[in-house]
Short mmCIF file of C-alpha atoms in Angstrom, two decimals:
data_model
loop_
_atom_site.label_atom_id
_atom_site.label_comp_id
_atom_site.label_asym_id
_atom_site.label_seq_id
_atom_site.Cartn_x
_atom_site.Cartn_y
_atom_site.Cartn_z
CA UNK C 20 0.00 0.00 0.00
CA UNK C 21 1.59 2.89 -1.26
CA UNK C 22 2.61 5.84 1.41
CA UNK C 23 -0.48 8.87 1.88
CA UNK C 24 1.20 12.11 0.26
CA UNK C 25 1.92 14.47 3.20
CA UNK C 26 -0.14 16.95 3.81
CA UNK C 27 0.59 20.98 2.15
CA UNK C 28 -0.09 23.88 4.18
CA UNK C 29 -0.16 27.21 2.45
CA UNK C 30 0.55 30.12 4.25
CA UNK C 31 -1.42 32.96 2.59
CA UNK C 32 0.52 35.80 4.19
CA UNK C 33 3.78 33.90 3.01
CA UNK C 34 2.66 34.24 -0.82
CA UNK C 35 4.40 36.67 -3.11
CA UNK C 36 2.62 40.35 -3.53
CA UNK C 37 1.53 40.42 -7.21
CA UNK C 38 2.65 44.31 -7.40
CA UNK C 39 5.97 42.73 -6.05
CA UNK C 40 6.69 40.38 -8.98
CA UNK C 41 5.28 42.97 -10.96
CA UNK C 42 8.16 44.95 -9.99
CA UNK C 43 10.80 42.10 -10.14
CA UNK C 44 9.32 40.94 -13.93
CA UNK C 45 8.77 44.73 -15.42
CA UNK C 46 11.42 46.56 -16.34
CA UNK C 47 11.89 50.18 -15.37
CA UNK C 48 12.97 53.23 -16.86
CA UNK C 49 15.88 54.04 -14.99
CA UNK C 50 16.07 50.92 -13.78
CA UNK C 51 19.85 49.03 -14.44
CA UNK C 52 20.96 52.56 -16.29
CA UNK C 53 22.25 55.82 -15.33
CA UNK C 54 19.77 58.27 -15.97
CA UNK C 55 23.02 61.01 -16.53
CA UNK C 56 26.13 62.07 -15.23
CA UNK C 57 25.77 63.59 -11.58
CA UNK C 58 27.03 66.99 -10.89
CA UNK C 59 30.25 66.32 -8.78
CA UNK C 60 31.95 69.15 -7.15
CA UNK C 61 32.32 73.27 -7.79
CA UNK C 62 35.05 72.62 -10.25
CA UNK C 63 32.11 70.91 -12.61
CA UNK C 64 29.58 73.43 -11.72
CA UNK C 65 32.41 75.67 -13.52
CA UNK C 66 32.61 73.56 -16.67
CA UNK C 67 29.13 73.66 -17.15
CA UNK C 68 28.70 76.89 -16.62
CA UNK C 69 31.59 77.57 -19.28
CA UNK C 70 29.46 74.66 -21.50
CA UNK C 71 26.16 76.85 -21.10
CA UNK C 72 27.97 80.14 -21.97
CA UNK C 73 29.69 78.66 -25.04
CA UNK C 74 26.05 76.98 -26.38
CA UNK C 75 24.37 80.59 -25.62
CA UNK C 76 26.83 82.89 -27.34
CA UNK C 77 27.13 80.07 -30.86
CA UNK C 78 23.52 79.79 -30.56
CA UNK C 79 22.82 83.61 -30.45
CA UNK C 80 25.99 84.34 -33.19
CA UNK C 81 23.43 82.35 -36.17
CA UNK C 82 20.60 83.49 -34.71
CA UNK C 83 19.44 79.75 -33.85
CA UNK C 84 19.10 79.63 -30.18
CA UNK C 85 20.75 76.85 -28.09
CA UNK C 86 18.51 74.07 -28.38
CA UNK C 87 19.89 72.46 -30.95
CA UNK C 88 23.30 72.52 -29.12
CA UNK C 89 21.76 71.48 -25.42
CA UNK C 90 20.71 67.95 -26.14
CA UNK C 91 23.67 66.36 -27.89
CA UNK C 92 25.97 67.88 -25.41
CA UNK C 93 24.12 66.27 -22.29
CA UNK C 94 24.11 62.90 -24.36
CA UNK C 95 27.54 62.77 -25.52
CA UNK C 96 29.42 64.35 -22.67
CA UNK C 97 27.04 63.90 -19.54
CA UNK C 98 25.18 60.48 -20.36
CA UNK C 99 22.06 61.90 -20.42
CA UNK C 100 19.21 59.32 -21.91
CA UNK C 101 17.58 61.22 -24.24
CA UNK C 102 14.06 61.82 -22.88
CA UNK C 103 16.39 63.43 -19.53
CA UNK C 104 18.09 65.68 -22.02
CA UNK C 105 15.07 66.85 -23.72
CA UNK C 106 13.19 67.67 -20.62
CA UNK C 107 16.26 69.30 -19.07
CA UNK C 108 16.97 71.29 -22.81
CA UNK C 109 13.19 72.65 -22.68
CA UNK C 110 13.83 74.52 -19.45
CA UNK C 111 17.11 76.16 -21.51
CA UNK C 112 14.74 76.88 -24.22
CA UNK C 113 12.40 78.90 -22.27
CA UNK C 114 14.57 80.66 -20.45
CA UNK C 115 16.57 81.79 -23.86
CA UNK C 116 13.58 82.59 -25.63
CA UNK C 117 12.50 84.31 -22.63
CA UNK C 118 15.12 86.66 -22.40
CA UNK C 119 15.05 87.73 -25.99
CA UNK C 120 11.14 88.13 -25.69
CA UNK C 121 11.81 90.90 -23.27
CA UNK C 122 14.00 92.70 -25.87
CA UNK C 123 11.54 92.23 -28.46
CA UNK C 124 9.19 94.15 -26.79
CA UNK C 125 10.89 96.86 -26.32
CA UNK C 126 11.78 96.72 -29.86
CA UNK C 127 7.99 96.25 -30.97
CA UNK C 128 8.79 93.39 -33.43
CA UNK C 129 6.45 90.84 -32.54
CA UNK C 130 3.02 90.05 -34.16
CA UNK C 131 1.15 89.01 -31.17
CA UNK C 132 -2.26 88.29 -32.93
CA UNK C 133 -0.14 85.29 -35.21
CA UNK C 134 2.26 84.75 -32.21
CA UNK C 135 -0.97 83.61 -30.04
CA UNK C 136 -2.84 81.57 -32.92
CA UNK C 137 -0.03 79.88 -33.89
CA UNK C 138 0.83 78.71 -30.46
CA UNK C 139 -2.38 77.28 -29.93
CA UNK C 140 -1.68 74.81 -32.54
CA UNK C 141 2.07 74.26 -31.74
CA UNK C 142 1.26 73.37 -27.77
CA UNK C 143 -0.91 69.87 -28.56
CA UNK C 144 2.17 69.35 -31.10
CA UNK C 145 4.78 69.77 -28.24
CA UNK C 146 2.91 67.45 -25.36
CA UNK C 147 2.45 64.72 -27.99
CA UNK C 148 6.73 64.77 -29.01
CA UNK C 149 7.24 65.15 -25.46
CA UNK C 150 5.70 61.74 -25.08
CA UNK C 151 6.68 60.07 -28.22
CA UNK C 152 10.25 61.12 -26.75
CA UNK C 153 9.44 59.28 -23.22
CA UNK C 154 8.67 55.96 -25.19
CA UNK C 155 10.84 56.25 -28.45
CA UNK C 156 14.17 54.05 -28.15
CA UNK C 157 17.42 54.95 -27.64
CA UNK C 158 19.01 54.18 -31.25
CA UNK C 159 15.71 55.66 -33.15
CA UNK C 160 16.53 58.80 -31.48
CA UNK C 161 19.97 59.46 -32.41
CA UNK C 162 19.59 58.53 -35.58
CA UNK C 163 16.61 61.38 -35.77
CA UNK C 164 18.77 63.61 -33.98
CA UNK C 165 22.00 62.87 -35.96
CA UNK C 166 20.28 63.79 -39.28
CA UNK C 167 17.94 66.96 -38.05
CA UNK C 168 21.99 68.06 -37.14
CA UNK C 169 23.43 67.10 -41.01
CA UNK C 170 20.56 68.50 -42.47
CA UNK C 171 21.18 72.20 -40.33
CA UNK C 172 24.91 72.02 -41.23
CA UNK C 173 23.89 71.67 -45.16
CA UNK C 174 21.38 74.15 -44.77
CA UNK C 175 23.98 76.86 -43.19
CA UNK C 176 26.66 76.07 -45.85
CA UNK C 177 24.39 75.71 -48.96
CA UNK C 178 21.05 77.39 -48.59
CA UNK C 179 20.46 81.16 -48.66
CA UNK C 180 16.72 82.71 -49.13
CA UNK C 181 14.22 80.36 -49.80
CA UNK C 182 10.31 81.43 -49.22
CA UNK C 183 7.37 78.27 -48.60
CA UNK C 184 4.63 80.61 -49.48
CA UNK C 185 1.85 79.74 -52.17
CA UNK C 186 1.29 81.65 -55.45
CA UNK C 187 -1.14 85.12 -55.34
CA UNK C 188 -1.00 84.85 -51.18
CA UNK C 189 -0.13 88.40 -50.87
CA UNK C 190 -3.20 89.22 -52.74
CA UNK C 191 -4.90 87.23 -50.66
CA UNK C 192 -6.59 87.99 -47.04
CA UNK C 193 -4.48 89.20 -44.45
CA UNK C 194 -2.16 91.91 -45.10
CA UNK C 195 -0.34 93.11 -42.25
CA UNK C 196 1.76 96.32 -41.43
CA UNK C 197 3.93 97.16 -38.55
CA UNK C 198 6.03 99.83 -37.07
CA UNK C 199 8.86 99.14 -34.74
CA UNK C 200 10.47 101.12 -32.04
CA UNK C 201 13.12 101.99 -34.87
CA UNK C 202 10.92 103.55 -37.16
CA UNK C 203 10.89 100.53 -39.95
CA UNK C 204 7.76 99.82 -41.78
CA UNK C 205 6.78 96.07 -42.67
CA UNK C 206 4.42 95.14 -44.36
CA UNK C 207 3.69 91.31 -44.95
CA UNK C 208 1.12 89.25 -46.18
CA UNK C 209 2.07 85.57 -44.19
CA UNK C 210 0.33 82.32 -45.42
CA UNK C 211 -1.61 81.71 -42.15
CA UNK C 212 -2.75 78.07 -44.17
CA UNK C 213 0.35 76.81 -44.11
CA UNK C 214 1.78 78.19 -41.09
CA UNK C 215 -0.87 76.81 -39.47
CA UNK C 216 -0.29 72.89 -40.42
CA UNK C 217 3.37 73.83 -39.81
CA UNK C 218 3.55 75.06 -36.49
CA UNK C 219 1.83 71.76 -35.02
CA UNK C 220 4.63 69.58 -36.76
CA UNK C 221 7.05 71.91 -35.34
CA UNK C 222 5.18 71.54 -32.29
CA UNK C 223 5.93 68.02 -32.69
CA UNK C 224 10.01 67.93 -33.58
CA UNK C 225 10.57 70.87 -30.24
CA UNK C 226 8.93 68.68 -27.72
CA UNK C 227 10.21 65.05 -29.20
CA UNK C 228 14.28 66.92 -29.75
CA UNK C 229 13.97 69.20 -27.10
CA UNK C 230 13.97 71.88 -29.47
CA UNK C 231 12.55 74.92 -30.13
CA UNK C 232 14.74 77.34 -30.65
CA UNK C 233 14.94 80.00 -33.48
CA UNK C 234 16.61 76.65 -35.33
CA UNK C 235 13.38 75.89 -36.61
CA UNK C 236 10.59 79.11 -35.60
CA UNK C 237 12.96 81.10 -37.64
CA UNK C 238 13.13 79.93 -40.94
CA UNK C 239 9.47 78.58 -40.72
CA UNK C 240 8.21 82.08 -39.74
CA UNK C 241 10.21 83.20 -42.37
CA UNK C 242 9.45 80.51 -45.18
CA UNK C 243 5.90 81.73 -44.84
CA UNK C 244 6.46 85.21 -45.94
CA UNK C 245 7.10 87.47 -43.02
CA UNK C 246 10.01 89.57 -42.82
CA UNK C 247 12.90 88.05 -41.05
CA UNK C 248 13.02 90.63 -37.87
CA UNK C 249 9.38 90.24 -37.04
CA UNK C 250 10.12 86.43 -37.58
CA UNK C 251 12.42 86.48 -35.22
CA UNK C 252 10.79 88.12 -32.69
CA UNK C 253 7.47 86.26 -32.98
CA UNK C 254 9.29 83.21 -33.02
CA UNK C 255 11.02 83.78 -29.57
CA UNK C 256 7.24 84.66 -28.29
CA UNK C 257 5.85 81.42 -30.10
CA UNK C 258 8.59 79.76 -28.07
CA UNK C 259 8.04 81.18 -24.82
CA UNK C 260 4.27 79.80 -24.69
CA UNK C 261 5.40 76.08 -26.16
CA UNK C 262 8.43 75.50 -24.47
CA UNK C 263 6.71 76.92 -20.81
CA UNK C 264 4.02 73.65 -21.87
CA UNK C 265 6.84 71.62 -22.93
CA UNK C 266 8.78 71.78 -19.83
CA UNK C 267 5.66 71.30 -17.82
CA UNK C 268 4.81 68.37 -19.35
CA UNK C 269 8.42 66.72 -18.64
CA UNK C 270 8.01 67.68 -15.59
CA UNK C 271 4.98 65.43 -14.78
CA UNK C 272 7.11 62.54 -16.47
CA UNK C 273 9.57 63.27 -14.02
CA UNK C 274 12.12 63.46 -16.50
CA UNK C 275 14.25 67.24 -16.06
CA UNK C 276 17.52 67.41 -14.20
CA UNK C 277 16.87 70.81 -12.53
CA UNK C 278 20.70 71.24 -11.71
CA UNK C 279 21.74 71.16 -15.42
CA UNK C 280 18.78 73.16 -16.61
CA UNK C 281 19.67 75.95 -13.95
CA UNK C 282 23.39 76.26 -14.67
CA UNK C 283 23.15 75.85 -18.38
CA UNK C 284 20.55 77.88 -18.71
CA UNK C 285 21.97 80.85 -16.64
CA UNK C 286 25.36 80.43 -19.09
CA UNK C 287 23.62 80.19 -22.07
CA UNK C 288 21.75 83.75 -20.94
CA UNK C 289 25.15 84.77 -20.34
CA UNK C 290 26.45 83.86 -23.51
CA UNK C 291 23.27 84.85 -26.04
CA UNK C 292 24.57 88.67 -24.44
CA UNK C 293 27.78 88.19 -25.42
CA UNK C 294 27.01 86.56 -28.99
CA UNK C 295 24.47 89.19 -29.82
CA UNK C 296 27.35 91.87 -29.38
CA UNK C 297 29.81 89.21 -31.07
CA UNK C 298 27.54 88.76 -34.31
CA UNK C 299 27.80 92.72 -35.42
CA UNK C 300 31.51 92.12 -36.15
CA UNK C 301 31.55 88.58 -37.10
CA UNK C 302 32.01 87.13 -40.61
CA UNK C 303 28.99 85.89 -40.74
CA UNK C 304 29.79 83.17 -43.53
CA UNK C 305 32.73 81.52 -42.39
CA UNK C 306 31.15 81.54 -39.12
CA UNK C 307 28.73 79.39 -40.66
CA UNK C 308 30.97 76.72 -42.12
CA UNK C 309 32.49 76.68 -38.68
CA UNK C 310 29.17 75.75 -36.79
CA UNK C 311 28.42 73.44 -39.94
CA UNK C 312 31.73 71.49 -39.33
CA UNK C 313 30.81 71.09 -35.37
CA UNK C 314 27.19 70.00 -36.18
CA UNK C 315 28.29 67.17 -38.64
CA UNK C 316 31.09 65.82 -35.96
CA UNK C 317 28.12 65.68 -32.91
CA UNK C 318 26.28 64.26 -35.45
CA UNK C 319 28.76 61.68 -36.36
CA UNK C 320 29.00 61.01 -32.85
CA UNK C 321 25.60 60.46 -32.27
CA UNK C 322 25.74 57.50 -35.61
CA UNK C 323 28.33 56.22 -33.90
CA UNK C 324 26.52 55.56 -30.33
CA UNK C 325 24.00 53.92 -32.15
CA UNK C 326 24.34 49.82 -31.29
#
């Protein structure tokens, strides 16, 4: 007769918590990798202070911002992931365009009535990049990034005036005029159709690359047929309201390094004053190929992190 099986007693405080396998089973982000470089010491505080300047005053020289400069910095040299560096680039961004909002005001450049409409169709684009940057991976995002930078340094070597604005539009519906503090006249006739599909997909690029900057406002305000000062200046107020949105949102995902954002963001103020003074005596065009030659190596960089 064969032996009775012994008898099992389960325990149920003894069983696992399903949230706790959860957590061993489900990876993390964060988990196993280093989110970025920490901040170690005064010395560093120095050299990123020095980092911020130097991205502030080449930003400010082509009249680009530093945006474009922020992100593959705090990948290549700090470790940043690159949802951290976006998040931590948009607080840059807003603090830049901030600054040179202020100046535009006084200068009486900027188009509020377009500034405001086209915002309200850039800020749904910016929340939904901000996510796609949370989820998209690692090696899809430097290769986006490492062509957006080959494609600027073409663009500042080869391309000179070039206008996205539809036959007969200035004979169309809104023709604009305005007077600025220094007594010029402009009058303008912008393709609010276009610009209007445009500024969402810009929305879209800022808040995925951490963007924003006068990299892409710029030229797009510009491409649609307003004159290149008031394009500036209603670009930097366009970028104000999308990049304050932008940076909010990251901030919800939890994913902004304060301590960068504060110390490059106070040397890239630094140096956008110092480039703006620097960029009345400047050679403008070799200038150019010089930015163009550091854009393609970061970008080469950024191919070559890809696994």
């Amino acid at each position: 007769m064969s032996a009775k099986p012994p008898a099992i007693t389960v325990n149920p405080d003894a069983m696992p918590d399903a949230d706790a396998v959860m957590l061993e089973t489900t990876p993390m982000i964060g988990v196993g990798q280093t989110l970025h470089e920490p901040i170690d010491g005064f010395f560093e505080i120095v050299v990123l202070l020095v980092v911020g300047v130097s991205i502030g005053f080449i930003g400010t020289l082509i009249g680009a911002g530093g945006g474009f400069l922020v992100v593959p910095v705090l990948i290549i040299f700090y470790k940043f992931i690159p949802h951290y560096a976006v998040g931590t680039s948009m607080i840059i961004v807003f603090l830049n365009a901030l600054s040179g909002t202020f100046a535009y005001v006084s200068q009486k450049r900027i188009d509020y009535e377009i500034g405001i409409k086209y915002s309200v169709v850039a800020i749904p684009g910016v929340i939904i990049g901000a996510l796609f940057a949370l989820n998209i991976s690692i090696n899809a995002f430097y290769a986006i990034f490492a062509m957006l930078l080959t494609v600027m340094a073409y663009i500042l070597i080869f391309v000179n005036d070039f206008y996205l604005v539809r036959e007969n539009v200035e004979d169309q519906p809104m023709r604009r005029t305005m007077r600025d503090a220094f007594g010029t006249t402009y009058v303008y006739s912008p393709d609010m159709a276009v610009g209007f599909s445009g500024s969402f997909i810009v929305g879209i690029i800022s808040g995925l690359l951490g963007l924003g900057g006068g990299i892409i406002h710029v030229p797009f305000m510009n491409f649609i047929g307003m004159p290149l000062h008031v394009a500036t200046a209603t670009s930097h107020f366009i970028i104000v309201i999308t990049s304050f949105f932008g940076l909010i949102t990251f901030l919800g995902l939890g994913a902004i390094n304060v301590d960068y954002a504060v110390v490059l963001g106070i040397g890239s103020i630094l140096g956008a004053y110092y480039g703006a003074r620097a960029s009345i005596k400047t050679h403008s065009e070799m200038l150019k190929k010089i930015i163009a030659i550091l854009l393609v190596l970061l970008s080469i960089k950024l191919f070559l992190n890809i696994t």
